[in-house]
């Protein structure tokens, strides 16, 4: 069964460093998302991406964040200068298309900012 | 922002019995609802969904009920099995930018099935 994959599973970085989280969505899916979950809190929407551009973003997704689909398979989330409060689980999700409403999630990347 | 609420942080159910997990929402623009199951250190796994044009959807042991007038949905698991022990998240989406509906999640309910 096709699944969303994410790498790395755990990333440790120093405050102020740049990190890139990678995702490979399900191959025939057209809509891509990033969510995050801070420990003990709910899963929060960050950004949605369709047709090579951001379609919606939350207030969390400020200028320090960017997303890219550099090739036909990868979908990346970059944090330019990490802060302590960026420590969280980051989940990538994908959805097939307009007629399909279900988003399928990857296993997540645990980001720890020291 | 508490648009989706799961008021029970935890629930314990005897194996073989019915588990009922509840979710309330406030945003009347939500038109699609999903339940996800999550184990520690894993991503949410899709379980079952329901569109606002229906009031019930069933898939094997899982049934989701939607009461639009009360803005309430519930997930029934019967019979409950030890492998069902996990955190269950309710999520909702609505008419944001066309075709790009973000999910709004509840805080989750930790279900423990007692053998």
PDB file of C-alpha atoms in Angstrom:
ATOM      1  CA  UNK A   1       0.000   0.000   0.000  1.00  0.00           C
ATOM      2  CA  UNK A   2       1.430   3.416  -0.961  1.00  0.00           C
ATOM      3  CA  UNK A   3       2.484   5.579   1.949  1.00  0.00           C
ATOM      4  CA  UNK A   4       3.956   8.959   2.753  1.00  0.00           C
ATOM      5  CA  UNK A   5       7.580   8.775   3.875  1.00  0.00           C
ATOM      6  CA  UNK A   6       9.615  11.335   5.798  1.00  0.00           C
ATOM      7  CA  UNK A   7      13.299  11.792   6.500  1.00  0.00           C
ATOM      8  CA  UNK A   8      15.013  12.092   8.856  1.00  0.00           C
ATOM      9  CA  UNK A   9      13.019  10.498  11.651  1.00  0.00           C
ATOM     10  CA  UNK A  10      14.846  12.654  14.198  1.00  0.00           C
ATOM     11  CA  UNK A  11      16.790  15.867  13.659  1.00  0.00           C
ATOM     12  CA  UNK A  12      18.754  17.638  16.375  1.00  0.00           C
ATOM     13  CA  UNK A  13      19.992  21.140  15.645  1.00  0.00           C
ATOM     14  CA  UNK A  14      21.364  24.184  17.366  1.00  0.00           C
ATOM     15  CA  UNK A  15      19.237  27.303  17.711  1.00  0.00           C
ATOM     16  CA  UNK A  16      19.731  29.590  14.727  1.00  0.00           C
ATOM     17  CA  UNK A  17      20.656  26.791  12.329  1.00  0.00           C
ATOM     18  CA  UNK A  18      18.753  25.946   9.166  1.00  0.00           C
ATOM     19  CA  UNK A  19      16.992  22.614   8.850  1.00  0.00           C
ATOM     20  CA  UNK A  20      15.317  20.912   5.909  1.00  0.00           C
ATOM     21  CA  UNK A  21      12.707  18.260   6.536  1.00  0.00           C
ATOM     22  CA  UNK A  22      11.958  15.960   3.636  1.00  0.00           C
ATOM     23  CA  UNK A  23       8.831  14.169   2.563  1.00  0.00           C
ATOM     24  CA  UNK A  24       7.913  11.883  -0.305  1.00  0.00           C
ATOM     25  CA  UNK A  25       4.135  12.061  -0.770  1.00  0.00           C
ATOM     26  CA  UNK A  26       2.075   9.273  -2.312  1.00  0.00           C
ATOM     27  CA  UNK A  27       2.959   9.291  -6.000  1.00  0.00           C
ATOM     28  CA  UNK A  28      -0.369  10.212  -7.624  1.00  0.00           C
ATOM     29  CA  UNK A  29      -1.335  12.783  -5.005  1.00  0.00           C
ATOM     30  CA  UNK A  30      -1.637  16.428  -5.954  1.00  0.00           C
ATOM     31  CA  UNK A  31      -2.097  18.244  -2.631  1.00  0.00           C
ATOM     32  CA  UNK A  32       0.584  18.413   0.012  1.00  0.00           C
ATOM     33  CA  UNK A  33       0.580  19.617   3.608  1.00  0.00           C
ATOM     34  CA  UNK A  34       2.804  20.168   6.595  1.00  0.00           C
ATOM     35  CA  UNK A  35       1.511  19.943  10.150  1.00  0.00           C
ATOM     36  CA  UNK A  36       3.289  20.004  13.456  1.00  0.00           C
ATOM     37  CA  UNK A  37       2.603  18.759  16.957  1.00  0.00           C
ATOM     38  CA  UNK A  38       4.368  20.297  19.913  1.00  0.00           C
ATOM     39  CA  UNK A  39       4.678  17.811  22.762  1.00  0.00           C
ATOM     40  CA  UNK A  40       1.409  17.552  24.644  1.00  0.00           C
ATOM     41  CA  UNK A  41      -0.493  19.766  22.225  1.00  0.00           C
ATOM     42  CA  UNK A  42      -2.778  19.190  19.267  1.00  0.00           C
ATOM     43  CA  UNK A  43      -1.718  18.669  15.678  1.00  0.00           C
ATOM     44  CA  UNK A  44      -1.604  22.093  13.973  1.00  0.00           C
ATOM     45  CA  UNK A  45      -1.785  22.996  10.307  1.00  0.00           C
ATOM     46  CA  UNK A  46       1.230  24.841   8.890  1.00  0.00           C
ATOM     47  CA  UNK A  47       0.872  25.046   5.126  1.00  0.00           C
ATOM     48  CA  UNK A  48      -0.806  23.535   2.091  1.00  0.00           C
ATOM     49  CA  UNK A  49       0.748  23.305  -1.365  1.00  0.00           C
ATOM     50  CA  UNK A  50      -0.785  22.670  -4.757  1.00  0.00           C
ATOM     51  CA  UNK A  51       0.360  23.186  -8.320  1.00  0.00           C
ATOM     52  CA  UNK A  52       3.788  24.308  -7.170  1.00  0.00           C
ATOM     53  CA  UNK A  53       2.600  27.084  -4.959  1.00  0.00           C
ATOM     54  CA  UNK A  54       1.387  27.677  -1.421  1.00  0.00           C
ATOM     55  CA  UNK A  55      -2.396  27.670  -1.306  1.00  0.00           C
ATOM     56  CA  UNK A  56      -2.880  28.372   2.380  1.00  0.00           C
ATOM     57  CA  UNK A  57      -0.678  28.957   5.413  1.00  0.00           C
ATOM     58  CA  UNK A  58      -1.254  29.434   9.109  1.00  0.00           C
ATOM     59  CA  UNK A  59       0.015  32.255  11.293  1.00  0.00           C
ATOM     60  CA  UNK A  60       2.716  29.882  12.513  1.00  0.00           C
ATOM     61  CA  UNK A  61       4.173  29.718   9.001  1.00  0.00           C
ATOM     62  CA  UNK A  62       6.132  32.964   9.096  1.00  0.00           C
ATOM     63  CA  UNK A  63       9.073  34.155   6.999  1.00  0.00           C
ATOM     64  CA  UNK A  64      11.367  31.625   8.644  1.00  0.00           C
ATOM     65  CA  UNK A  65       9.484  28.794   6.975  1.00  0.00           C
ATOM     66  CA  UNK A  66       9.421  27.823   3.326  1.00  0.00           C
ATOM     67  CA  UNK A  67       8.277  24.839   1.304  1.00  0.00           C
ATOM     68  CA  UNK A  68       9.416  23.494  -2.002  1.00  0.00           C
ATOM     69  CA  UNK A  69       8.794  20.655  -4.379  1.00  0.00           C
ATOM     70  CA  UNK A  70      12.247  20.512  -5.982  1.00  0.00           C
ATOM     71  CA  UNK A  71      11.496  17.534  -8.203  1.00  0.00           C
ATOM     72  CA  UNK A  72       8.594  15.256  -9.034  1.00  0.00           C
ATOM     73  CA  UNK A  73       8.686  13.340  -5.795  1.00  0.00           C
ATOM     74  CA  UNK A  74      10.063  15.303  -2.834  1.00  0.00           C
ATOM     75  CA  UNK A  75       8.284  17.944  -0.777  1.00  0.00           C
ATOM     76  CA  UNK A  76      10.446  19.847   1.687  1.00  0.00           C
ATOM     77  CA  UNK A  77       9.953  22.142   4.659  1.00  0.00           C
ATOM     78  CA  UNK A  78      12.811  24.514   5.444  1.00  0.00           C
ATOM     79  CA  UNK A  79      13.213  26.437   8.655  1.00  0.00           C
ATOM     80  CA  UNK A  80      15.854  29.108   8.075  1.00  0.00           C
ATOM     81  CA  UNK A  81      16.838  30.004  11.625  1.00  0.00           C
ATOM     82  CA  UNK A  82      15.470  27.575  14.157  1.00  0.00           C
ATOM     83  CA  UNK A  83      14.156  28.670  17.532  1.00  0.00           C
ATOM     84  CA  UNK A  84      13.706  26.625  20.679  1.00  0.00           C
ATOM     85  CA  UNK A  85       9.936  26.745  20.210  1.00  0.00           C
ATOM     86  CA  UNK A  86      10.258  25.046  16.803  1.00  0.00           C
ATOM     87  CA  UNK A  87      10.931  21.787  18.632  1.00  0.00           C
ATOM     88  CA  UNK A  88       8.046  19.522  17.647  1.00  0.00           C
ATOM     89  CA  UNK A  89       6.977  16.553  15.529  1.00  0.00           C
ATOM     90  CA  UNK A  90       6.518  17.646  11.936  1.00  0.00           C
ATOM     91  CA  UNK A  91       4.121  15.642   9.803  1.00  0.00           C
ATOM     92  CA  UNK A  92       3.801  15.699   6.050  1.00  0.00           C
ATOM     93  CA  UNK A  93       0.483  14.717   4.488  1.00  0.00           C
ATOM     94  CA  UNK A  94      -0.816  14.301   0.979  1.00  0.00           C
ATOM     95  CA  UNK A  95      -4.200  14.054  -0.695  1.00  0.00           C
ATOM     96  CA  UNK A  96      -5.062  12.638  -4.061  1.00  0.00           C
ATOM     97  CA  UNK A  97      -7.285  15.295  -5.574  1.00  0.00           C
ATOM     98  CA  UNK A  98     -10.479  17.277  -5.536  1.00  0.00           C
ATOM     99  CA  UNK A  99     -12.776  14.278  -5.280  1.00  0.00           C
ATOM    100  CA  UNK A 100     -10.783  12.762  -2.444  1.00  0.00           C
ATOM    101  CA  UNK A 101     -10.827  14.496   0.904  1.00  0.00           C
ATOM    102  CA  UNK A 102      -8.680  12.177   2.978  1.00  0.00           C
ATOM    103  CA  UNK A 103      -5.200  13.300   3.886  1.00  0.00           C
ATOM    104  CA  UNK A 104      -2.646  10.573   4.516  1.00  0.00           C
ATOM    105  CA  UNK A 105       0.135  11.298   6.942  1.00  0.00           C
ATOM    106  CA  UNK A 106       3.772  10.324   7.095  1.00  0.00           C
ATOM    107  CA  UNK A 107       5.461   8.987  10.238  1.00  0.00           C
ATOM    108  CA  UNK A 108       6.839  12.402  11.186  1.00  0.00           C
ATOM    109  CA  UNK A 109      10.199  14.001  11.878  1.00  0.00           C
ATOM    110  CA  UNK A 110      11.016  14.840  15.469  1.00  0.00           C
ATOM    111  CA  UNK A 111      12.868  18.168  15.466  1.00  0.00           C
ATOM    112  CA  UNK A 112      14.812  19.049  18.593  1.00  0.00           C
ATOM    113  CA  UNK A 113      16.289  22.537  18.793  1.00  0.00           C
ATOM    114  CA  UNK A 114      18.952  23.005  21.475  1.00  0.00           C
TER     115      UNK A 114
ATOM    116  CA  UNK B   1      -8.854  28.336  18.880  1.00  0.00           C
ATOM    117  CA  UNK B   2     -11.030  25.419  20.002  1.00  0.00           C
ATOM    118  CA  UNK B   3     -12.986  24.753  16.842  1.00  0.00           C
ATOM    119  CA  UNK B   4     -12.726  20.997  17.381  1.00  0.00           C
ATOM    120  CA  UNK B   5     -12.960  19.628  20.902  1.00  0.00           C
ATOM    121  CA  UNK B   6     -12.506  16.207  22.376  1.00  0.00           C
ATOM    122  CA  UNK B   7     -13.525  16.643  25.972  1.00  0.00           C
ATOM    123  CA  UNK B   8     -12.395  13.248  27.220  1.00  0.00           C
ATOM    124  CA  UNK B   9      -8.601  13.056  27.379  1.00  0.00           C
ATOM    125  CA  UNK B  10      -8.733   9.363  28.181  1.00  0.00           C
ATOM    126  CA  UNK B  11     -11.069   6.374  28.073  1.00  0.00           C
ATOM    127  CA  UNK B  12     -10.682   2.814  29.318  1.00  0.00           C
ATOM    128  CA  UNK B  13     -12.833   0.022  27.916  1.00  0.00           C
ATOM    129  CA  UNK B  14     -12.945  -3.697  28.518  1.00  0.00           C
ATOM    130  CA  UNK B  15     -11.913  -5.882  25.605  1.00  0.00           C
ATOM    131  CA  UNK B  16     -14.930  -6.985  23.585  1.00  0.00           C
ATOM    132  CA  UNK B  17     -17.071  -4.057  24.682  1.00  0.00           C
ATOM    133  CA  UNK B  18     -17.979  -0.962  22.690  1.00  0.00           C
ATOM    134  CA  UNK B  19     -15.694   2.083  22.724  1.00  0.00           C
ATOM    135  CA  UNK B  20     -17.362   5.423  22.083  1.00  0.00           C
ATOM    136  CA  UNK B  21     -15.215   8.446  21.415  1.00  0.00           C
ATOM    137  CA  UNK B  22     -16.814  11.864  21.135  1.00  0.00           C
ATOM    138  CA  UNK B  23     -15.978  15.068  19.320  1.00  0.00           C
ATOM    139  CA  UNK B  24     -17.675  18.457  19.160  1.00  0.00           C
ATOM    140  CA  UNK B  25     -17.086  21.261  16.710  1.00  0.00           C
ATOM    141  CA  UNK B  26     -18.098  24.893  16.555  1.00  0.00           C
ATOM    142  CA  UNK B  27     -17.415  25.927  12.961  1.00  0.00           C
ATOM    143  CA  UNK B  28     -20.538  25.402  10.859  1.00  0.00           C
ATOM    144  CA  UNK B  29     -18.414  25.610   7.690  1.00  0.00           C
ATOM    145  CA  UNK B  30     -16.873  22.217   8.405  1.00  0.00           C
ATOM    146  CA  UNK B  31     -18.255  19.674   5.960  1.00  0.00           C
ATOM    147  CA  UNK B  32     -15.933  16.699   6.209  1.00  0.00           C
ATOM    148  CA  UNK B  33     -14.863  14.883   9.329  1.00  0.00           C
ATOM    149  CA  UNK B  34     -12.198  12.280   9.896  1.00  0.00           C
ATOM    150  CA  UNK B  35     -10.928  10.082  12.677  1.00  0.00           C
ATOM    151  CA  UNK B  36      -7.257   9.267  12.943  1.00  0.00           C
ATOM    152  CA  UNK B  37      -5.499   6.830  15.225  1.00  0.00           C
ATOM    153  CA  UNK B  38      -2.025   7.605  16.480  1.00  0.00           C
ATOM    154  CA  UNK B  39       0.625   5.574  18.239  1.00  0.00           C
ATOM    155  CA  UNK B  40       3.541   7.300  20.006  1.00  0.00           C
ATOM    156  CA  UNK B  41       6.282   8.488  17.647  1.00  0.00           C
ATOM    157  CA  UNK B  42       4.184   7.672  14.576  1.00  0.00           C
ATOM    158  CA  UNK B  43       2.062   9.732  12.237  1.00  0.00           C
ATOM    159  CA  UNK B  44      -1.739   9.818  12.384  1.00  0.00           C
ATOM    160  CA  UNK B  45      -3.280   6.835  10.604  1.00  0.00           C
ATOM    161  CA  UNK B  46      -6.575   7.426   8.824  1.00  0.00           C
ATOM    162  CA  UNK B  47      -9.444   5.345  10.187  1.00  0.00           C
ATOM    163  CA  UNK B  48     -12.759   6.535   8.847  1.00  0.00           C
ATOM    164  CA  UNK B  49     -14.437   9.681   7.569  1.00  0.00           C
ATOM    165  CA  UNK B  50     -17.869  11.128   7.025  1.00  0.00           C
ATOM    166  CA  UNK B  51     -19.219  13.859   4.821  1.00  0.00           C
ATOM    167  CA  UNK B  52     -21.764  16.326   6.168  1.00  0.00           C
ATOM    168  CA  UNK B  53     -24.371  14.958   3.746  1.00  0.00           C
ATOM    169  CA  UNK B  54     -24.443  11.727   5.740  1.00  0.00           C
ATOM    170  CA  UNK B  55     -25.193  10.942   9.347  1.00  0.00           C
ATOM    171  CA  UNK B  56     -23.493   7.556   9.563  1.00  0.00           C
ATOM    172  CA  UNK B  57     -20.605   5.753   7.953  1.00  0.00           C
ATOM    173  CA  UNK B  58     -19.515   2.240   8.782  1.00  0.00           C
ATOM    174  CA  UNK B  59     -16.317   0.346   8.031  1.00  0.00           C
ATOM    175  CA  UNK B  60     -15.913  -2.998   9.718  1.00  0.00           C
ATOM    176  CA  UNK B  61     -15.691  -2.501  13.471  1.00  0.00           C
ATOM    177  CA  UNK B  62     -15.669   1.285  13.120  1.00  0.00           C
ATOM    178  CA  UNK B  63     -18.756   3.462  12.770  1.00  0.00           C
ATOM    179  CA  UNK B  64     -18.836   7.242  12.760  1.00  0.00           C
ATOM    180  CA  UNK B  65     -22.029   9.126  13.561  1.00  0.00           C
ATOM    181  CA  UNK B  66     -22.584  12.779  12.714  1.00  0.00           C
ATOM    182  CA  UNK B  67     -25.215  14.976  14.337  1.00  0.00           C
ATOM    183  CA  UNK B  68     -25.033  18.255  12.434  1.00  0.00           C
ATOM    184  CA  UNK B  69     -27.620  20.075  14.509  1.00  0.00           C
ATOM    185  CA  UNK B  70     -25.642  19.352  17.667  1.00  0.00           C
ATOM    186  CA  UNK B  71     -22.291  19.783  15.891  1.00  0.00           C
ATOM    187  CA  UNK B  72     -21.253  16.473  17.363  1.00  0.00           C
ATOM    188  CA  UNK B  73     -19.678  13.333  16.006  1.00  0.00           C
ATOM    189  CA  UNK B  74     -18.746  10.071  17.601  1.00  0.00           C
ATOM    190  CA  UNK B  75     -16.653   7.054  16.742  1.00  0.00           C
ATOM    191  CA  UNK B  76     -17.881   3.636  17.811  1.00  0.00           C
ATOM    192  CA  UNK B  77     -15.530   0.687  17.904  1.00  0.00           C
ATOM    193  CA  UNK B  78     -17.137  -2.682  18.442  1.00  0.00           C
ATOM    194  CA  UNK B  79     -15.891  -5.059  19.587  1.00  0.00           C
ATOM    195  CA  UNK B  80     -12.890  -3.308  21.105  1.00  0.00           C
ATOM    196  CA  UNK B  81      -9.566  -5.114  20.807  1.00  0.00           C
ATOM    197  CA  UNK B  82      -6.238  -4.602  22.629  1.00  0.00           C
ATOM    198  CA  UNK B  83      -4.679  -3.325  19.371  1.00  0.00           C
ATOM    199  CA  UNK B  84      -7.135  -0.445  19.430  1.00  0.00           C
ATOM    200  CA  UNK B  85      -5.251   1.123  22.338  1.00  0.00           C
ATOM    201  CA  UNK B  86      -3.936   4.417  20.945  1.00  0.00           C
ATOM    202  CA  UNK B  87      -4.709   8.122  20.831  1.00  0.00           C
ATOM    203  CA  UNK B  88      -7.677   8.963  18.615  1.00  0.00           C
ATOM    204  CA  UNK B  89      -7.934  12.332  16.937  1.00  0.00           C
ATOM    205  CA  UNK B  90     -11.014  13.872  15.461  1.00  0.00           C
ATOM    206  CA  UNK B  91     -10.336  16.252  12.550  1.00  0.00           C
ATOM    207  CA  UNK B  92     -12.511  18.502  10.437  1.00  0.00           C
ATOM    208  CA  UNK B  93     -12.161  20.379   7.200  1.00  0.00           C
ATOM    209  CA  UNK B  94     -14.282  22.979   5.486  1.00  0.00           C
ATOM    210  CA  UNK B  95     -14.661  25.314   2.584  1.00  0.00           C
ATOM    211  CA  UNK B  96     -11.350  27.147   2.630  1.00  0.00           C
ATOM    212  CA  UNK B  97      -9.503  27.698  -0.634  1.00  0.00           C
ATOM    213  CA  UNK B  98     -11.176  25.387  -3.053  1.00  0.00           C
ATOM    214  CA  UNK B  99      -9.660  21.914  -3.022  1.00  0.00           C
ATOM    215  CA  UNK B 100      -7.127  22.660  -0.332  1.00  0.00           C
ATOM    216  CA  UNK B 101      -9.016  22.126   2.871  1.00  0.00           C
ATOM    217  CA  UNK B 102      -6.734  22.164   5.850  1.00  0.00           C
ATOM    218  CA  UNK B 103      -7.525  19.859   8.744  1.00  0.00           C
ATOM    219  CA  UNK B 104      -8.356  21.205  12.184  1.00  0.00           C
ATOM    220  CA  UNK B 105      -7.631  18.642  14.863  1.00  0.00           C
ATOM    221  CA  UNK B 106      -9.035  17.982  18.295  1.00  0.00           C
ATOM    222  CA  UNK B 107      -6.751  17.381  21.266  1.00  0.00           C
ATOM    223  CA  UNK B 108      -7.155  13.625  21.144  1.00  0.00           C
ATOM    224  CA  UNK B 109      -8.540  10.890  23.392  1.00  0.00           C
ATOM    225  CA  UNK B 110      -6.254   8.179  24.695  1.00  0.00           C
ATOM    226  CA  UNK B 111      -8.127   4.883  24.457  1.00  0.00           C
ATOM    227  CA  UNK B 112      -6.954   1.967  26.571  1.00  0.00           C
ATOM    228  CA  UNK B 113      -8.464  -1.449  25.993  1.00  0.00           C
ATOM    229  CA  UNK B 114      -8.265  -3.625  29.075  1.00  0.00           C
ATOM    230  CA  UNK B 115      -7.771  -7.343  28.314  1.00  0.00           C
TER     231      UNK B 115
END
